[in-house]
XYZ file of C-alpha atoms in Angstrom:
406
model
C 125.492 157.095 70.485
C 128.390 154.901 70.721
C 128.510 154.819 74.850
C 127.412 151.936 76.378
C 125.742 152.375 80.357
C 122.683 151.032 81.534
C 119.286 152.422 82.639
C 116.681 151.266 85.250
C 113.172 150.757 84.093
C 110.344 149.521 87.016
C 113.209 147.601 88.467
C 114.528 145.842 85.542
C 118.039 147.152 84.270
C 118.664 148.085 80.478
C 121.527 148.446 78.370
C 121.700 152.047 76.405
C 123.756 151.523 73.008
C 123.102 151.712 69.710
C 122.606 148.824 67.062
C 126.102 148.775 65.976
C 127.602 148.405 69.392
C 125.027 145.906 70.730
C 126.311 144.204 67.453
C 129.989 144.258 68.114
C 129.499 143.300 71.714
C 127.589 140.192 70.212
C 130.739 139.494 67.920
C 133.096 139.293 71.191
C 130.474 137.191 72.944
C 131.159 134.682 69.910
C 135.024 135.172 69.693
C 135.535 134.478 73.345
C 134.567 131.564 75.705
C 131.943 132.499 78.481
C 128.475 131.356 78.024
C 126.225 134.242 77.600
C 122.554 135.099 77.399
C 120.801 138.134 75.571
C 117.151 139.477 76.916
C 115.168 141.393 75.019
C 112.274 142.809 77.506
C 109.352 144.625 76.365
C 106.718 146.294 78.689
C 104.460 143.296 78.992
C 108.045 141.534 80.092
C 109.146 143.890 82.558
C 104.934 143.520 83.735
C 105.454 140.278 84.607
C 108.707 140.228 85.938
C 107.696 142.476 88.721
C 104.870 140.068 89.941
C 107.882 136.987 89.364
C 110.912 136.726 91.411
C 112.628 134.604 89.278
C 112.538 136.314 85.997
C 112.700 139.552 87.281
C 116.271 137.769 88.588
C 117.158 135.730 85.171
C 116.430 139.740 83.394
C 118.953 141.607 85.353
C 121.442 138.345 85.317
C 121.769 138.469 81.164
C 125.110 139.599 79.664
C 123.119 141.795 77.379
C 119.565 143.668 77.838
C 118.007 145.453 74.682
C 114.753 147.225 74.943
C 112.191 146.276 72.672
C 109.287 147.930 72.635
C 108.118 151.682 71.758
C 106.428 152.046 75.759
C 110.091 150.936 77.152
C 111.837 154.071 75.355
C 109.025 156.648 76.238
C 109.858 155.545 79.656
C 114.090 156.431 79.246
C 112.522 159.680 77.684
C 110.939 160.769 80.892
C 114.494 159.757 82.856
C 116.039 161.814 80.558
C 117.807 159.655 78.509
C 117.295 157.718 75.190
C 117.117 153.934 74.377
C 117.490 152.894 71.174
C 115.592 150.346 70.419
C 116.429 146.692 68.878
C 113.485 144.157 68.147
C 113.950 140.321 68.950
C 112.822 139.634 65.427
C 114.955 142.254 64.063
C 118.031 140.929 66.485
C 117.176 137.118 64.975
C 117.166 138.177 61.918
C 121.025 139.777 62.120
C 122.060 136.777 63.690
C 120.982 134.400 61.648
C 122.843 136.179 58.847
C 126.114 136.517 60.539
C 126.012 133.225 61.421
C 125.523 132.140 57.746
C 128.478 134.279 57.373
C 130.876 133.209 59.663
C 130.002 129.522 59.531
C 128.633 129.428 63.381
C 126.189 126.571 63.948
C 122.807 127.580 65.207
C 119.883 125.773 67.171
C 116.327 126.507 66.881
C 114.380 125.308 70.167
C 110.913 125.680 68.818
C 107.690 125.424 70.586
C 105.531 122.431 69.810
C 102.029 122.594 68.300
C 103.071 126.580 67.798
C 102.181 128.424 64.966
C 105.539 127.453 63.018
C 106.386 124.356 62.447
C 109.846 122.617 62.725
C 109.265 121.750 58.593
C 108.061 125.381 58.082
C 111.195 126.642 59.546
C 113.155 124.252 58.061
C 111.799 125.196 54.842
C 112.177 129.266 55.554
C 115.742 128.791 56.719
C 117.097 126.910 53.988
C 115.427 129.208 51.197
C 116.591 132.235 52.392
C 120.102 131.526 54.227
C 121.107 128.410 52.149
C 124.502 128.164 53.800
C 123.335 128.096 57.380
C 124.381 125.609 59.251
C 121.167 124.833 61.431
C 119.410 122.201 63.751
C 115.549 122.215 64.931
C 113.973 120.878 68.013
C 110.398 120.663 68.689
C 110.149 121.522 72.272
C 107.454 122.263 75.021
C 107.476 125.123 77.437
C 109.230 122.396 79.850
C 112.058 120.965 77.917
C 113.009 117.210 78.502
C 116.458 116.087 79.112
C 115.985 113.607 76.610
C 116.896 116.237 73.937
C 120.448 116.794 75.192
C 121.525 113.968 73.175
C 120.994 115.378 69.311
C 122.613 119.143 70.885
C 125.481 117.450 72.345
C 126.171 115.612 68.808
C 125.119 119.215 66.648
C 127.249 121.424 69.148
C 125.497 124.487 68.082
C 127.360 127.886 69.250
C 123.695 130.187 68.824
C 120.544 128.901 70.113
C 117.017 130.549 69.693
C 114.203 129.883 72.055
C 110.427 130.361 70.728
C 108.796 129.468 73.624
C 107.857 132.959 74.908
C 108.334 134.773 77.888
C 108.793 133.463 80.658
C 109.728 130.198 79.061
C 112.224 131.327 77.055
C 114.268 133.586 79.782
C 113.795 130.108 82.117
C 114.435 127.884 79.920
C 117.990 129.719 79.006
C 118.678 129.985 82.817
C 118.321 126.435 83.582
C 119.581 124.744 80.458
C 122.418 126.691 79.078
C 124.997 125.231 81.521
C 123.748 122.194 80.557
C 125.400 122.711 77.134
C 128.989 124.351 77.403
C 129.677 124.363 73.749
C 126.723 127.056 73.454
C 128.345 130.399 73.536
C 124.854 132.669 72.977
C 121.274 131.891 74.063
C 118.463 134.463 73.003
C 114.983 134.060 73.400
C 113.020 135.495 70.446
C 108.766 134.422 71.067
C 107.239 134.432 67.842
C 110.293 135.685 65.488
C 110.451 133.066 63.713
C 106.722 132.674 62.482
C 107.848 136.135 60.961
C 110.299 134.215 58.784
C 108.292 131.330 57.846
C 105.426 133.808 56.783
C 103.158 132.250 59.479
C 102.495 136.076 60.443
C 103.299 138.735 58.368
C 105.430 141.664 58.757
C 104.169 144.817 60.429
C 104.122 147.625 58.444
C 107.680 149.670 58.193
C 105.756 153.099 59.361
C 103.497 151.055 62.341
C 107.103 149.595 63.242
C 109.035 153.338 63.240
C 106.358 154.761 65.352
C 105.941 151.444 67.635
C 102.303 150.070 67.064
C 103.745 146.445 65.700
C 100.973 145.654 68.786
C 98.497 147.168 66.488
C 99.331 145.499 63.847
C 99.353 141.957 65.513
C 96.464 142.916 67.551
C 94.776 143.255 63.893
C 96.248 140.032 62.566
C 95.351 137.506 64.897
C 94.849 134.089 63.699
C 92.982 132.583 66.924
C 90.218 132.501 68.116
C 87.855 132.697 71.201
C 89.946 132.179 74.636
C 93.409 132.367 73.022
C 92.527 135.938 71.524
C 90.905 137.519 74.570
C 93.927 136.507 76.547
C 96.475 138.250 73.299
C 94.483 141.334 73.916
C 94.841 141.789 77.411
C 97.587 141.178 77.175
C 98.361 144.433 74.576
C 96.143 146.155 76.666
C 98.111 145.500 79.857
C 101.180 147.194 77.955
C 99.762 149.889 76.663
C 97.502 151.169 79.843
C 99.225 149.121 82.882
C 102.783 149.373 82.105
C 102.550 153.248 81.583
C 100.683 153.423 85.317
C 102.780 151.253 87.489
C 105.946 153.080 85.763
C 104.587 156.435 86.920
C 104.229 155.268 89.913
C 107.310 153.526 90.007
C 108.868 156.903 88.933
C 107.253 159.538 90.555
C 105.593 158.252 94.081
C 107.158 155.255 95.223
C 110.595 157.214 96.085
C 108.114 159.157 98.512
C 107.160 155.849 100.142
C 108.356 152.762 102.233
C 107.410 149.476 100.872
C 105.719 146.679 103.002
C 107.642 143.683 104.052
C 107.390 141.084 106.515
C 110.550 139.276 107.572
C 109.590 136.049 109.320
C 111.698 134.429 112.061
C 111.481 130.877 112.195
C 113.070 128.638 115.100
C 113.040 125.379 116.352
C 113.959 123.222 119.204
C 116.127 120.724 118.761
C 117.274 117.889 120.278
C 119.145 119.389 122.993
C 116.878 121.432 123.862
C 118.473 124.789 122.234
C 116.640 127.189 120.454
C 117.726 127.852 117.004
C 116.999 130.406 113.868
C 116.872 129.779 110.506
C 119.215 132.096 108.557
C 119.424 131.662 104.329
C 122.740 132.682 102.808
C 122.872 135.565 99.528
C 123.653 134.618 96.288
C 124.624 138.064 95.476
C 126.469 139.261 98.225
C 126.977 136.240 100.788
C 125.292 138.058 103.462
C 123.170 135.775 105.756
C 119.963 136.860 106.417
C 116.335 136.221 107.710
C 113.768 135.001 104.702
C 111.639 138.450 103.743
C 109.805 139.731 100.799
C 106.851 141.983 100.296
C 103.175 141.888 101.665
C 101.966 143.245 98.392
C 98.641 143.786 99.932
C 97.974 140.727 101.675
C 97.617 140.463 105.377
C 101.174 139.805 107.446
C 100.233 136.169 108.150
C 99.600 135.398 104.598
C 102.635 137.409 103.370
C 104.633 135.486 105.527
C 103.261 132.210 104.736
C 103.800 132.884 100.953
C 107.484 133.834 101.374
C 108.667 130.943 103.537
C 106.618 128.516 100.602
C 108.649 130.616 98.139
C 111.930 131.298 99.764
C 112.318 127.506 101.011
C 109.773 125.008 99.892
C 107.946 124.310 102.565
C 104.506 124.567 104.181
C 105.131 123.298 107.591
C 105.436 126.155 109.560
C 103.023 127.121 112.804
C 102.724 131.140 112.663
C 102.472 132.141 116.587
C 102.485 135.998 116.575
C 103.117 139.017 114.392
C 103.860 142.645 114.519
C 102.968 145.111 112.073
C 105.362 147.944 110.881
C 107.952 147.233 113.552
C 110.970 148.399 111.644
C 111.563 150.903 109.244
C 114.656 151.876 107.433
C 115.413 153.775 104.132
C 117.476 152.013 100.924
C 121.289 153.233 99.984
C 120.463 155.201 96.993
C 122.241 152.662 94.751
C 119.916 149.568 95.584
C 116.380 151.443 95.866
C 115.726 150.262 91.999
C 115.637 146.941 92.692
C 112.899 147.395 95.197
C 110.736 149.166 92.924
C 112.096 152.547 93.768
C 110.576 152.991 96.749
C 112.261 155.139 99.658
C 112.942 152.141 102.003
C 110.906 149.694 103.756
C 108.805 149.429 106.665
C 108.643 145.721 107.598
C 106.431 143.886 109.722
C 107.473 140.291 112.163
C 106.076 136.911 111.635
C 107.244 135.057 114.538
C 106.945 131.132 112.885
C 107.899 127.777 114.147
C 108.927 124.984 111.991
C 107.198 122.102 112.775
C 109.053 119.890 109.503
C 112.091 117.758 108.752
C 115.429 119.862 107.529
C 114.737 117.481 104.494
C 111.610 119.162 103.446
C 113.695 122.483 103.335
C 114.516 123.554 99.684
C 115.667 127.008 99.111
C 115.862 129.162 95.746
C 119.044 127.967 94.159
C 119.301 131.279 91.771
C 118.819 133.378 94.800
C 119.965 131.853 98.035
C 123.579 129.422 98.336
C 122.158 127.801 101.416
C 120.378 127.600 104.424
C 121.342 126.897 108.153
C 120.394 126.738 111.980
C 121.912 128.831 114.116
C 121.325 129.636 117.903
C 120.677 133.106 118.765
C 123.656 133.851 119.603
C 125.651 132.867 116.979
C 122.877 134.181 114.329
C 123.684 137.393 115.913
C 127.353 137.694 115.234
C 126.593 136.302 111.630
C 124.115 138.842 110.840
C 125.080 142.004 108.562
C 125.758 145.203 110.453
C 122.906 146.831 108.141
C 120.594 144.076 109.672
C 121.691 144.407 113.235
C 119.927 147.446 114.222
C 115.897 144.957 113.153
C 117.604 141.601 114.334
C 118.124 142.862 117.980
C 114.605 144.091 117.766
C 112.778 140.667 116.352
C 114.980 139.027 119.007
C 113.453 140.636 122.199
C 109.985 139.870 120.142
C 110.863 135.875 119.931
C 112.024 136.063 123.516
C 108.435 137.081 124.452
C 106.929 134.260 121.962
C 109.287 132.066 123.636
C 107.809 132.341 127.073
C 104.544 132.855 125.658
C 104.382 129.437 124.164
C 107.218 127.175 125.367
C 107.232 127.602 129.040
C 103.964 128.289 130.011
């Protein structure tokens, strides 16, 4: 298989190639200049980034995506297509190597109080690549500025993050522009307690037919809390993921997902009623804030997204409407909405009762935010939005003399 495309698993996008060509794409990552990050998701992974916005968005951002984990290529099997596999452990384990070879300087960001320590890694990596040219920092899941000052001296051009998901992929995201002399970030969990003997290797047959979860479910070295929370978490990947990707597969294209979009205004000082519109990262399109209802009532939904989407709490929710627009996804963007058919989305008609200082939107997903009055926000709008704005509008009109000029 040396083609190289990319597959969609419960929203989160893949990269189909085979060892060697992940491997030479690696090599050109290190021969040129851009920053880039590697991802290696796993079914537990691609659990949690469904239920979190912002690693489900560092995922699909990484230059390079390689499935790890046996449940992640049954689930290319039923798409009719293959995945070849590539475990973080397996991936450190390359790169430490070519970097020994090529003389590349390497960082190891390791977790604090984890199960290797810095001298047990230290120790590890100089017995078995003895011309590696490494660094260690011990490191907690929320990394202090304070250690920028022994990087920026090393000037390492690989970094490995042991922090675990979704440290790791956060971690990466926030910190790597932060050092421009790093060319490759990768966060690899517990790979490197592999190499300091802290846990010992799976089996070669358990790892061929992809039960390495039996084997660490088997070898646990903890105790009470810390192992009933390891074993859900197996069990999660093993009996959840394969659930929610049926679904994901096979009934959500049949189905519109729930969504509230929430229309906030104010008043302002002369008198003028304005909206609140937040600005696309991805495509610059200005927008309403939205997201999903995932079960809760509108209200709540609503209340949850504006906390989310801009930092803020001080909102007055005056009326809602359930189900008041739906429309069906282009064909190309219906992954990242979990595959569903479209969406049928519901109005939360809010006002903002705050300061514009206590507004702080989601720098990885929105560029900015702004006031605009209605008729202006209705010439900014995208067309594909026009068609539910007009509608919400004639709703806030009602609010409007509901509330404000009664």
């Amino acid at each position: 298989m040396e083609y190289f495309d990319k597959i969609n698993v419960l929203g989160i996008s893949f990269d189909r190639a085979n060892k060697k060509v992940f491997q030479n794409k690696i090599i050109d990552i290190l021969a040129g200049e851009k920053q880039s990050y590697i991802v290696t998701p796993n079914p537990e992974i691609v659990l949690n980034a469904n239920h979190d916005e912002k690693l489900h968005h560092i995922i699909n951002s990484a230059t390079l995506s390689i499935p790890d984990g046996i449940g992640i290529k049954f689930a290319s099997w039923l798409q009719g297509k293959n995945l070849v596999r590539w475990a973080g452990s397996d991936i450190c384990l390359w790169l430490l190597k070519y970097a020994e070879t090529e003389a590349k300087k390497v960082a190891i960001f390791n977790l604090k109080n984890g199960l290797s320590s810095g001298n047990d890694i230290n120790w590890a990596l100089k017995k078995k690549y003895p011309d590696l040219n490494f660094a260690i920092e011990s490191i907690d899941k929320e990394w202090s500025l304070a250690y920028y000052q022994n990087i920026n001296v090393f000037k390492p051009e690989i970094i490995f993050i042991t922090t675990g998901s979704p440290y790791q992929e956060k971690f990466i995201y926030k910190n790597l522009p932060k050092m421009p002399f790093v060319k490759l970030a990768i966060g690899v969990g517990g790979s490197f307690d592999y190499i300091s003997a802290k846990v010992k290797p799976s089996p070669a047959i358990l790892k061929l037919i992809g039960l390495e979860w039996l084997w660490r479910l088997i070898n646990i070295k903890s105790y009470g809390d810390k192992k009933l929370i390891r074993t859900k978490r197996i069990i999660n990947a093993i009996f959840l993921f394969p659930y929610e990707y049926l679904k994901w597969l096979l009934i959500n294209q049949f189905q519109y997902r729930k969504n509230v979009a929430c229309l906030i205004y104010k008043i302002d000082e002369a008198k003028q009623y304005k909206i609140l519109l937040i600005k696309r990262n991805d495509n610059g399109a200005w927008q309403i804030p939205q997201g999903g209802i995932d079960g809760d009532s509108i209200e709540s939904a609503a209340i949850r997204e504006i906390q989310e989407e801009l930092g803020t709490k001080k909102i007055k929710i005056l009326d809602t409407y359930k189900n008041l627009h739906k429309y069906t996804f282009p064909k190309k963007e219906n992954h990242q909405y979990r595959n569903y058919k479209g969406q049928s989305q519901s109005l939360a008609i809010t006002k903002y009762t705050g300061d514009d200082s206590d507004l702080k939107i989601r720098e990885w997903e929105y560029i900015e935010w702004k006031w605009f009055t209605l008729d202006e926000a209705k010439t900014i709008i995208e067309e594909v939005r026009q068609e539910s704005f007009i509608k919400y509008i004639k709703k806030l009109h009602k609010t409007i003399q509901k509330y404000e000029k009664s």
